[in-house]
CSV table of C-alpha atoms in Angstrom, one decimal:
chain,number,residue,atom,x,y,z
A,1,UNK,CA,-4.5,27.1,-41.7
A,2,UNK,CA,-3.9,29.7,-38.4
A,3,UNK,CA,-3.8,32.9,-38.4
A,4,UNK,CA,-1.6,34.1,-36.1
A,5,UNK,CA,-3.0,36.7,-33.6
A,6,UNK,CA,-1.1,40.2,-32.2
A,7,UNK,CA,1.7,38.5,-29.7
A,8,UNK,CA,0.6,40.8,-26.8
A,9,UNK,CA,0.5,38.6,-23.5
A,10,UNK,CA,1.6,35.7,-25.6
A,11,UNK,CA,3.1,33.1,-23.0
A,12,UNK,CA,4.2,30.4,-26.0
A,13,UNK,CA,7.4,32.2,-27.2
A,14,UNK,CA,6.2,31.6,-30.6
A,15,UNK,CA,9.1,33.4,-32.2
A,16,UNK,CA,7.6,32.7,-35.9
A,17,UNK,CA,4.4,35.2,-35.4
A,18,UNK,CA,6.1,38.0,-32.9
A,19,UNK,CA,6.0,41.3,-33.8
A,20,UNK,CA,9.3,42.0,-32.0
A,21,UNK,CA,11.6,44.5,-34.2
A,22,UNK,CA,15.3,44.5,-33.8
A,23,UNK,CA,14.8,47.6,-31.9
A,24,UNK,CA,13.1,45.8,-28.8
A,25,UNK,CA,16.1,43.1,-29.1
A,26,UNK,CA,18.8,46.5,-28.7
A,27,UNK,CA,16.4,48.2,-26.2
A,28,UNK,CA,16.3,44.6,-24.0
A,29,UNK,CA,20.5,45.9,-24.0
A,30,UNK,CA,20.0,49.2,-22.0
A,31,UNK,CA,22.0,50.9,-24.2
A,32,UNK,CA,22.4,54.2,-22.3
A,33,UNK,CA,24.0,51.4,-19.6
A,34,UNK,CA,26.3,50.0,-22.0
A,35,UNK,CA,27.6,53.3,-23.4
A,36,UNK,CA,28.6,54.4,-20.0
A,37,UNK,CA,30.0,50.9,-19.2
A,38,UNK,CA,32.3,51.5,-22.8
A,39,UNK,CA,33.4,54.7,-21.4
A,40,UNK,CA,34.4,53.5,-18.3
A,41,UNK,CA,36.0,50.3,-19.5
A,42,UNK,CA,37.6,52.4,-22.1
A,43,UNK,CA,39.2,54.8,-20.0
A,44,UNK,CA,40.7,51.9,-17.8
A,45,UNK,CA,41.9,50.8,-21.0
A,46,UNK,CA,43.4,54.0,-21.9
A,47,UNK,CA,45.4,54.6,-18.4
A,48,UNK,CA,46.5,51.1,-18.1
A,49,UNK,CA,50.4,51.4,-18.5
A,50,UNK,CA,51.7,48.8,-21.4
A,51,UNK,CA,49.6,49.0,-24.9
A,52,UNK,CA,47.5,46.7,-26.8
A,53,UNK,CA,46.4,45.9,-30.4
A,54,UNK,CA,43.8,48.0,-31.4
A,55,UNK,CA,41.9,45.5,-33.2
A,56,UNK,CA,42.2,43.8,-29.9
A,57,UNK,CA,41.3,46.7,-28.1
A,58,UNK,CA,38.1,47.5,-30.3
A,59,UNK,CA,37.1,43.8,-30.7
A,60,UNK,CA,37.8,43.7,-26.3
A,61,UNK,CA,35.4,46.9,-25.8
A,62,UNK,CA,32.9,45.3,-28.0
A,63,UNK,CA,32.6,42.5,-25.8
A,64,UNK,CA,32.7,44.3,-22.6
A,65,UNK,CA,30.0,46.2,-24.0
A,66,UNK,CA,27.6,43.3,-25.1
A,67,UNK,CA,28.5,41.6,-22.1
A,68,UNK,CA,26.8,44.3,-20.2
A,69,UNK,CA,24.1,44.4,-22.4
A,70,UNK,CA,23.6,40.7,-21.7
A,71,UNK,CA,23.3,41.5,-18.1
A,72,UNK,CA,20.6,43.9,-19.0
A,73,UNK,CA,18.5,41.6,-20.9
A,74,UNK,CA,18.4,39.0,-18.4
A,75,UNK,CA,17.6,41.4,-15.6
A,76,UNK,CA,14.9,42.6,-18.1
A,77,UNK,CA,13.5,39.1,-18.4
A,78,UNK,CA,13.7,38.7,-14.4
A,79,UNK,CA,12.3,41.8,-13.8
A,80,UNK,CA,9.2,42.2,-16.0
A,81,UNK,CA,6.7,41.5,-13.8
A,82,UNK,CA,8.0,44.2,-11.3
A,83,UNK,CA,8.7,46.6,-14.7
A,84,UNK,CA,5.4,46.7,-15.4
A,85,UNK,CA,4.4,48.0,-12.4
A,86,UNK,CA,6.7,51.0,-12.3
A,87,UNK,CA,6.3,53.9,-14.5
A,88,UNK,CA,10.0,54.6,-15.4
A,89,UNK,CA,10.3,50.8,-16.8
A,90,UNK,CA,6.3,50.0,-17.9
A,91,UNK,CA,6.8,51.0,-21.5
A,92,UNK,CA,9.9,48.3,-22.0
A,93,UNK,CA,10.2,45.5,-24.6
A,94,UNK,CA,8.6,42.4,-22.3
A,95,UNK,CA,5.8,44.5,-20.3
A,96,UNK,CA,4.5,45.6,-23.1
A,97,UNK,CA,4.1,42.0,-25.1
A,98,UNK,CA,7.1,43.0,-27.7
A,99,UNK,CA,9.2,40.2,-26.6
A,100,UNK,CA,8.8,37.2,-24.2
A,101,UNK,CA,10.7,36.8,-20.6
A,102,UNK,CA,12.0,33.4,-22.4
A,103,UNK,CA,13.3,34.9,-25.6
A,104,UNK,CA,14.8,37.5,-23.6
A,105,UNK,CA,16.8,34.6,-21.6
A,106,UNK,CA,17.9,32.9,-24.7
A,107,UNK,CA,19.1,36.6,-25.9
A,108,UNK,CA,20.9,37.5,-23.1
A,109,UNK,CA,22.5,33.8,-22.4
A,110,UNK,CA,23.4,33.4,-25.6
A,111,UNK,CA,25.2,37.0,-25.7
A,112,UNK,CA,26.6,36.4,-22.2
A,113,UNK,CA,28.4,33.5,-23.6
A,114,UNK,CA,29.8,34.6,-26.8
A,115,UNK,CA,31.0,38.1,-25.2
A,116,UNK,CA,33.2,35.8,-22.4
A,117,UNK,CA,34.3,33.5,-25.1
A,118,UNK,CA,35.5,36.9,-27.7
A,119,UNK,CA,37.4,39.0,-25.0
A,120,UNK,CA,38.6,36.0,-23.5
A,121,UNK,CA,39.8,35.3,-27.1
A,122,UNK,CA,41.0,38.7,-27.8
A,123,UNK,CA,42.5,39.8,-25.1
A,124,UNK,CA,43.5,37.6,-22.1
A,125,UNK,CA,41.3,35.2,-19.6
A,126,UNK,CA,41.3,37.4,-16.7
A,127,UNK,CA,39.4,40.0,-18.4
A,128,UNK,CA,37.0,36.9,-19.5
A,129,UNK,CA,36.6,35.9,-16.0
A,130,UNK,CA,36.3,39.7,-14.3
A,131,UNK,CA,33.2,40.2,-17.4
A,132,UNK,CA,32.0,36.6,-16.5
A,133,UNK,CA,31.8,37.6,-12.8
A,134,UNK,CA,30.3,40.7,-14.0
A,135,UNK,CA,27.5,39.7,-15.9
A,136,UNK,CA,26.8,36.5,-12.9
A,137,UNK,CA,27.1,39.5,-9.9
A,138,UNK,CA,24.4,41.7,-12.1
A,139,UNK,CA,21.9,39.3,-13.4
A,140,UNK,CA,22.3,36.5,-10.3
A,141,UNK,CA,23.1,38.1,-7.1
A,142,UNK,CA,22.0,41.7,-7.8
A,143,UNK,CA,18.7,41.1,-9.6
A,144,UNK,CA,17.0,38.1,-8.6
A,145,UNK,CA,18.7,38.0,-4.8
A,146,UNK,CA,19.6,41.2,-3.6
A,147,UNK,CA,17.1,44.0,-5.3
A,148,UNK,CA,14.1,42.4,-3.8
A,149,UNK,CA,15.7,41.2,0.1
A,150,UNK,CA,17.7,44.5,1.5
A,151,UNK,CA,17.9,48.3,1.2
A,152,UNK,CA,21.8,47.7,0.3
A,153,UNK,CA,20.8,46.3,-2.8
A,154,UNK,CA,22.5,48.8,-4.6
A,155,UNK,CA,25.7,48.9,-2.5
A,156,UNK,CA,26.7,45.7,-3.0
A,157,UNK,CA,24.9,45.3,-6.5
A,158,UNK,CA,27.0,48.4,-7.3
A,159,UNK,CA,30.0,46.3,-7.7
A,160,UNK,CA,28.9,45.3,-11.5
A,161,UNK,CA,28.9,48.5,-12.7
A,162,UNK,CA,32.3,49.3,-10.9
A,163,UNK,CA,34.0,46.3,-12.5
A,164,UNK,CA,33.8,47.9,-16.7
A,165,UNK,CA,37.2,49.9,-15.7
A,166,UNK,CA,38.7,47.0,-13.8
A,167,UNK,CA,37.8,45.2,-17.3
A,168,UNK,CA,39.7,47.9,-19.3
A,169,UNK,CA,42.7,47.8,-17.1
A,170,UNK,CA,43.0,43.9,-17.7
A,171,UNK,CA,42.2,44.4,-21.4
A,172,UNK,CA,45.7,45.3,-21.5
A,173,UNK,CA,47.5,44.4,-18.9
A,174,UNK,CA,46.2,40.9,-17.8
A,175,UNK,CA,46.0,42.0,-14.5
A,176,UNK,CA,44.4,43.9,-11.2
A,177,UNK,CA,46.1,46.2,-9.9
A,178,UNK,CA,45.9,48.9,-6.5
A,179,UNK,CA,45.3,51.7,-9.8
A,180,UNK,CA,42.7,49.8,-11.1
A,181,UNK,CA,41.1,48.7,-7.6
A,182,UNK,CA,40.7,52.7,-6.8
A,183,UNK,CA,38.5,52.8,-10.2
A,184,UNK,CA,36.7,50.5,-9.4
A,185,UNK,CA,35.9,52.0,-5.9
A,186,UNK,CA,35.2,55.2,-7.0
A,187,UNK,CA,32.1,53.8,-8.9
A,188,UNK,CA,31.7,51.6,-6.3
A,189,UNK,CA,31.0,54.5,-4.0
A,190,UNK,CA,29.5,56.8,-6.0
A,191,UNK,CA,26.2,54.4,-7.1
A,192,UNK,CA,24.8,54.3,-3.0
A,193,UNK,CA,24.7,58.7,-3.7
A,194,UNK,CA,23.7,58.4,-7.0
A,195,UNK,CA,20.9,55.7,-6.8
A,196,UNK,CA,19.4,57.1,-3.2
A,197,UNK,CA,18.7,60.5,-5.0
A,198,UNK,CA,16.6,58.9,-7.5
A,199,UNK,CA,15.2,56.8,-4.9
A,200,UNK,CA,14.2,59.9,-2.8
A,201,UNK,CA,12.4,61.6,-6.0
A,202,UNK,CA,11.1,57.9,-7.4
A,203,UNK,CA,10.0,56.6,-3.6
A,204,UNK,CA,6.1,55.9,-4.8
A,205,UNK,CA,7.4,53.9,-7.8
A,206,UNK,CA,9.6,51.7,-5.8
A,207,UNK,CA,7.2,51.2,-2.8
A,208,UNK,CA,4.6,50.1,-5.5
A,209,UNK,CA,6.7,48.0,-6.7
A,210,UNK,CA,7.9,46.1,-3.5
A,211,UNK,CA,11.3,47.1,-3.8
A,212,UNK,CA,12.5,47.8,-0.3
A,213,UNK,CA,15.3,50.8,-1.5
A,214,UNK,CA,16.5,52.5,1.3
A,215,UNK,CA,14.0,55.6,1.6
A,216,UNK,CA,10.9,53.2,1.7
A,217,UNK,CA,12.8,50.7,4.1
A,218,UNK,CA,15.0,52.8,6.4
A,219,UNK,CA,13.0,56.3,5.7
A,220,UNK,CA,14.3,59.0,3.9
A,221,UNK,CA,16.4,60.5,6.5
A,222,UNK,CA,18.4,58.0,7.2
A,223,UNK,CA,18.7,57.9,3.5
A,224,UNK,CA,20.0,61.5,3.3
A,225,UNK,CA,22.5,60.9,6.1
A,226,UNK,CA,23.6,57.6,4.3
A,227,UNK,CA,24.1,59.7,1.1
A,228,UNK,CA,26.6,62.3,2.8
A,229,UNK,CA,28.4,59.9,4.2
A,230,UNK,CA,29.1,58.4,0.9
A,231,UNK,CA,30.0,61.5,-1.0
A,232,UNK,CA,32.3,62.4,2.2
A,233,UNK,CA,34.0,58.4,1.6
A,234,UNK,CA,33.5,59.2,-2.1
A,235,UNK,CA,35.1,62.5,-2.8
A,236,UNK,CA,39.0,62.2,-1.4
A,237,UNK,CA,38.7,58.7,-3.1
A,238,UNK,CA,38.1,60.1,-6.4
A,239,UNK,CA,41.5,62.2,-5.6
A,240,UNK,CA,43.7,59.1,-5.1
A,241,UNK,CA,44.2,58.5,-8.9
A,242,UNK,CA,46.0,61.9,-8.7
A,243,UNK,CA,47.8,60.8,-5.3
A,244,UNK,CA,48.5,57.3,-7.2
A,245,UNK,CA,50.0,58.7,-10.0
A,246,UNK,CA,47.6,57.4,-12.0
A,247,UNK,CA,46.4,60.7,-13.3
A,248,UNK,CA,47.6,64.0,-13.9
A,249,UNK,CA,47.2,67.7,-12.4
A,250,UNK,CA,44.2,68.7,-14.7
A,251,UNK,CA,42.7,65.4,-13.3
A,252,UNK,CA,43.6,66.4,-9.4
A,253,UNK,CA,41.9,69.8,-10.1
A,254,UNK,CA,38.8,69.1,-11.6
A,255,UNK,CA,38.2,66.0,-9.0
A,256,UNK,CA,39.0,69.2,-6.6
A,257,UNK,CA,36.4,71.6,-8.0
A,258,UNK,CA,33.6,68.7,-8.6
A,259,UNK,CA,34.2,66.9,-5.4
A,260,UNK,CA,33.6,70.1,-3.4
A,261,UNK,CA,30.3,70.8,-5.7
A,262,UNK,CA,29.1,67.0,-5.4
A,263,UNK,CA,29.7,67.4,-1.1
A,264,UNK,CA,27.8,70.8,-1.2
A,265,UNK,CA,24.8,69.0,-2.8
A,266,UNK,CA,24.8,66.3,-0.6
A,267,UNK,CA,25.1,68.6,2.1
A,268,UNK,CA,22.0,70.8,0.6
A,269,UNK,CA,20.5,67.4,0.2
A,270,UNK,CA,20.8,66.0,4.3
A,271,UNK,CA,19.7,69.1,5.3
A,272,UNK,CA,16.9,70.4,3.3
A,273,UNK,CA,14.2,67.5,4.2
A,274,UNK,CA,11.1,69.0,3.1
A,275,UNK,CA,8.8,70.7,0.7
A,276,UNK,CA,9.4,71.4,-3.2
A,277,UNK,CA,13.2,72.1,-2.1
A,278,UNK,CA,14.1,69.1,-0.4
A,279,UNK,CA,13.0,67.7,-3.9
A,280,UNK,CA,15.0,69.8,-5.6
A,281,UNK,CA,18.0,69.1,-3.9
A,282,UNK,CA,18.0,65.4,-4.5
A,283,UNK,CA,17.2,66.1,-8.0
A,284,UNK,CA,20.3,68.3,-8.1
A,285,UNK,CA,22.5,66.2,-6.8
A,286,UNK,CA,21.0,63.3,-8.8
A,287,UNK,CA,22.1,65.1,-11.8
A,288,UNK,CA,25.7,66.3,-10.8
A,289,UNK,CA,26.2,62.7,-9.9
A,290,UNK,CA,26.0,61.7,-13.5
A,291,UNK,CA,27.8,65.3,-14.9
A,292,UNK,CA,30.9,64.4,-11.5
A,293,UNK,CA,31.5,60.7,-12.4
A,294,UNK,CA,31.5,61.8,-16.2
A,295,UNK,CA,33.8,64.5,-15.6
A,296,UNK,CA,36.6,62.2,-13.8
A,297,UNK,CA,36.7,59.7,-16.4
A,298,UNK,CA,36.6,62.0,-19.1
A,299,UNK,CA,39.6,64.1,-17.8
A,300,UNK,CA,41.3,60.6,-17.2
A,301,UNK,CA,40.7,59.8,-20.9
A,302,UNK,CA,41.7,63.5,-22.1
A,303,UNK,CA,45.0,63.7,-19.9
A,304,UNK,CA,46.5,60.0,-21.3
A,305,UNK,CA,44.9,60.9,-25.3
A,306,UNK,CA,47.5,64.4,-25.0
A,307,UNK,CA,50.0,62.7,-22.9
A,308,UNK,CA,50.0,59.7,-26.2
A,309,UNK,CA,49.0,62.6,-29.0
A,310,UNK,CA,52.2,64.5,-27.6
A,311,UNK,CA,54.5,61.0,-27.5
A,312,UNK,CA,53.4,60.4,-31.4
A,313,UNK,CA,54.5,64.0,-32.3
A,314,UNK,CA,50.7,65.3,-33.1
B,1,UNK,CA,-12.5,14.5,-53.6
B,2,UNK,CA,-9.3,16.7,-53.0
B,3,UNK,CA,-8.8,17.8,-49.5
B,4,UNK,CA,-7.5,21.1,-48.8
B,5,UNK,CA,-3.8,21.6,-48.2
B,6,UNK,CA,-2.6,22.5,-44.7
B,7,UNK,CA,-1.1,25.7,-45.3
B,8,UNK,CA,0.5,25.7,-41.6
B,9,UNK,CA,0.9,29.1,-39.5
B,10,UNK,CA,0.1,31.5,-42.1
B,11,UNK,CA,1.6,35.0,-40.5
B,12,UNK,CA,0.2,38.6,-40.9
B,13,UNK,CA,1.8,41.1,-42.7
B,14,UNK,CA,3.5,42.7,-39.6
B,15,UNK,CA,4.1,39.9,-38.5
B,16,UNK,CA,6.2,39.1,-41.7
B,17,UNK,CA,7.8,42.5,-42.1
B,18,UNK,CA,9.2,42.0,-38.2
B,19,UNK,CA,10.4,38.7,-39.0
B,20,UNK,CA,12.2,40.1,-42.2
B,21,UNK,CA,13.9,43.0,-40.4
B,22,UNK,CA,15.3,40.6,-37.6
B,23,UNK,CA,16.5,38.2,-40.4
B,24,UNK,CA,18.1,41.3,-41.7
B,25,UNK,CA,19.8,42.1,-37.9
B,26,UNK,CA,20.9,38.4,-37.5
B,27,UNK,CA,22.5,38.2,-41.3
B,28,UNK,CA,24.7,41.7,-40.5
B,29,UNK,CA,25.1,40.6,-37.0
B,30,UNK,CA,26.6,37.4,-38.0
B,31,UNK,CA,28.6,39.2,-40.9
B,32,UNK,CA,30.0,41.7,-38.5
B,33,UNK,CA,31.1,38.6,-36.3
B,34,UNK,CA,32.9,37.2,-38.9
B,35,UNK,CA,34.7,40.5,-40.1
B,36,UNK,CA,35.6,40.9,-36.2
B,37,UNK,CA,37.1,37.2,-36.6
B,38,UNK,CA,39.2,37.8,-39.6
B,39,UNK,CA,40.5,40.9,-38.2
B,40,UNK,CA,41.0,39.3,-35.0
B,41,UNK,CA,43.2,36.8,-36.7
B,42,UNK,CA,45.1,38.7,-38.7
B,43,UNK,CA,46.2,41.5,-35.7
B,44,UNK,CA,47.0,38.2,-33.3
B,45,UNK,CA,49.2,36.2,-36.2
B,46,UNK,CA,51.1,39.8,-36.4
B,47,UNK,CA,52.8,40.2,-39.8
B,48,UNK,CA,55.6,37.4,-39.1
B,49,UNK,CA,53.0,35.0,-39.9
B,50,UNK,CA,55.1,33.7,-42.9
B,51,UNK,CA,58.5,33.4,-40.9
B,52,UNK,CA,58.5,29.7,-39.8
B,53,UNK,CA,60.2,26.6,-40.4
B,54,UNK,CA,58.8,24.6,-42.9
C-alpha cells in the first residue's frame, strides 16, 4: 500500500494523488485575459455588417474565449520556471506545486484543439484558422521565441491579442476586411504603451527574471520616447473607425476626448523621468490605457446595441 | 498463511475531495458540451429540417 504524499514539487504528473482543484485548472485560463479577449471579439462581432445565429454567435464566443484560455495555459506551462521568480506571477497554479507543467500542456492542447474544431464548426473556417493562428502566434512565437530574445517582444507578440476582434468580425462574416484590419491595429498599437508602463513600474521583476523588456534592455528613456510615439501612431488610428464608417459620432467623440487624455499621459510620462512622479506617471497612464481601450470598444458595442434596439422597435 | 492484499495507491482525504470536485468539473463540462451540440444542431438544421424529398 502507498500513501500518497502532498504533490508540491511533484515531477511525475501523477494526476490520481494531486491536490489540484478545478479552480487552478480555470486560473491556468487567465481569466481576466479571456474576458477582455470576449469583449473585444464580441464587439467585432457586433459591428460586423450581415447577422448571425445567436446560438452560433454564443457557441462562436465560447470558443474564442477558451481558445484564449488555451493559449494561457500553455504559456503558463512554458513559463513556470520564470513565474516563479517574479512576484506578480509566483503565487500561480504550477509555481506553486498545484498543477504540473505537463498536465498544464495536456490542458491547454487539448482545449486549443477542441475550441478550433467548435468555431470552425459553428461558424465558418476562417474564423478557425485566424483563432488557430492565434493561439500558435501566443503560445509559439510570442512565449517560448520572442519573450525571452528581443525588447519588441510585445510589439510583435501583441498581434495575438489584436486578432479576438478580427475573430468577431469573421464570426459573421467569413471574412477580413479594411474595418476589421483597423481593430485589429488599434490593439495592436496600443499593447507597446500599455505594456512599457508596466514595465517601467515592474523593471526589478522583469530584470530578475531575465526578460529583456525594453526599459531593462534599451533603458527607460528610450522606453518613454518609444511609448509617445505609439500613443501619437495610436490615437488618430483609434479615430479611423469613425472616418471608416464603421462607427458612429458618439464613438468619434469619445475616441476625441480619450485620445487627447491618453497623449497627455504619455506626454506627462516622456517627460517626467524621475522621482516618485515619474512613477506616478507611468502608473497613470498604465491605468487609462486599460479605462481608453475599454472605452472605444465599449462605445462601439453601445452605438450598434441602440442602432439594432432602435431597428427592432425597443 | 494469507498474504496481505495490495491495496494499490491509497489517496488522502484531500487528495480524494480534489479528485471528486474535478470529476464533478469534467462531468458538467462535458454535459455543457453536449447541450452546446444539440443546440448547435438544431440552430444550423434551421426549422426546414423536415421539408425534403423523401
Amino acid at each position: 500500500m502507498t500513501m500518497l504524499t502532498e504533490p508540491a514539487g511533484r515531477s511525475d504528473g501523477a494526476l490520481a494523488g494531486s491536490l489540484a482543484l478545478p479552480g487552478d485548472y480555470w486560473e491556468l485560463l487567465k481569466p481576466r485575459v479571456m474576458s477582455l479577449v470576449v469583449f473585444t471579439a464580441l464587439a467585432g462581432l457586433v459591428v460586423a455588417p450581415g447577422h448571425v445565429h445567436p446560438v452560433v454567435a454564443l457557441v462562436s464566443l465560447l470558443a474564442t474565449a477558451v481558445g484564449a484560455g488555451a493559449s494561457g495555459a500553455l504559456n503558463m506551462a512554458y513559463e513556470a520556471d520564470v513565474d516563479a521568480l517574479m512576484k506578480r506571477t509566483s503565487g500561480r497554479p504550477i509555481p506553486t506545486g498545484r498543477v504540473t507543467s505537463g498536465e498544464a500542456y495536456a490542458f491547454g492542447g487539448v482545449l486549443s484543439v477542441v475550441s478550433v474544431m467548435m468555431i470552425g464548426i459553428a461558424a465558418n473556417w476562417l474564423s478557425a484558422a485566424l483563432l488557430a493562428f492565434t493561439i500558435v502566434f501566443y503560445a509559439l512565437i510570442y512565449t517560448v521565441w520572442l519573450k525571452r530574445a528581443t525588447p519588441q517582444n510585445i510589439v510583435i507578440g501583441g498581434a495575438a491579442g489584436a486578432l479576438p476582434p478580427m475573430i468577431g468580425y469573421a464570426i459573421v462574416t467569413n471574412s477580413v476586411t479594411l474595418d476589421s484590419f483597423i481593430l485589429f491595429a488599434i490593439i495592436f498599437v496600443w499593447t507597446p504603451p500599455h505594456f512599457w508602463a508596466l514595465a517601467l513600474l515592474k523593471s526589478e521583476d522583469y530584470a530578475k527574471a531575465g526578460i529583456p523588456m525594453m526599459p531593462i534592455a534599451k533603458g527607460t528613456a528610450r522606453t518613454r520616447l518609444e511609448i509617445l510615439l505609439y500613443t501619437i501612431v495610436l490615437v488618430p488610428l483609434a479615430m479611423m473607425p469613425w472616418v471608416t464608417g464603421l462607427a458612429g459620432a458618439v464613438y468619434g467623440a469619445v475616441a476625441l476626448v480619450s485620445g487627447a487624455v491618453m497623449m497627455w499621459l504619455a506626454w506627462r510620462c516622456y517627460s517626467v523621468r524621475v522621482g516618485p512622479e515619474a512613477d506616478k506617471a507611468a502608473r497613470n497612464l498604465f491605468a487609462f490605457s486599460i479605462l481608453y481601450l475599454f472605452l472605444l470598444f465599449a462605445v462601439l458595442l453601445a452605438e450598434r446595441g441602440l442602432a439594432l434596439a432602435a431597428h427592432l422597435g425597443l | 498463511m494469507a498474504v496481505p492484499k495490495d491495496r494499490g495507491i491509497v489517496l488522502s482525504p484531500a487528495q480524494q475531495r480534489s479528485r471528486r470536485a474535478r470529476n464533478v468539473a469534467i462531468g458538467l463540462i462535458i454535459g455543457l458540451l453536449v447541450m452546446i451540440v444539440y443546440a448547435l444542431t438544431i440552430a444550423k438544421l434551421g426549422s426546414h429540417v423536415g421539408d425534403r424529398a423523401l
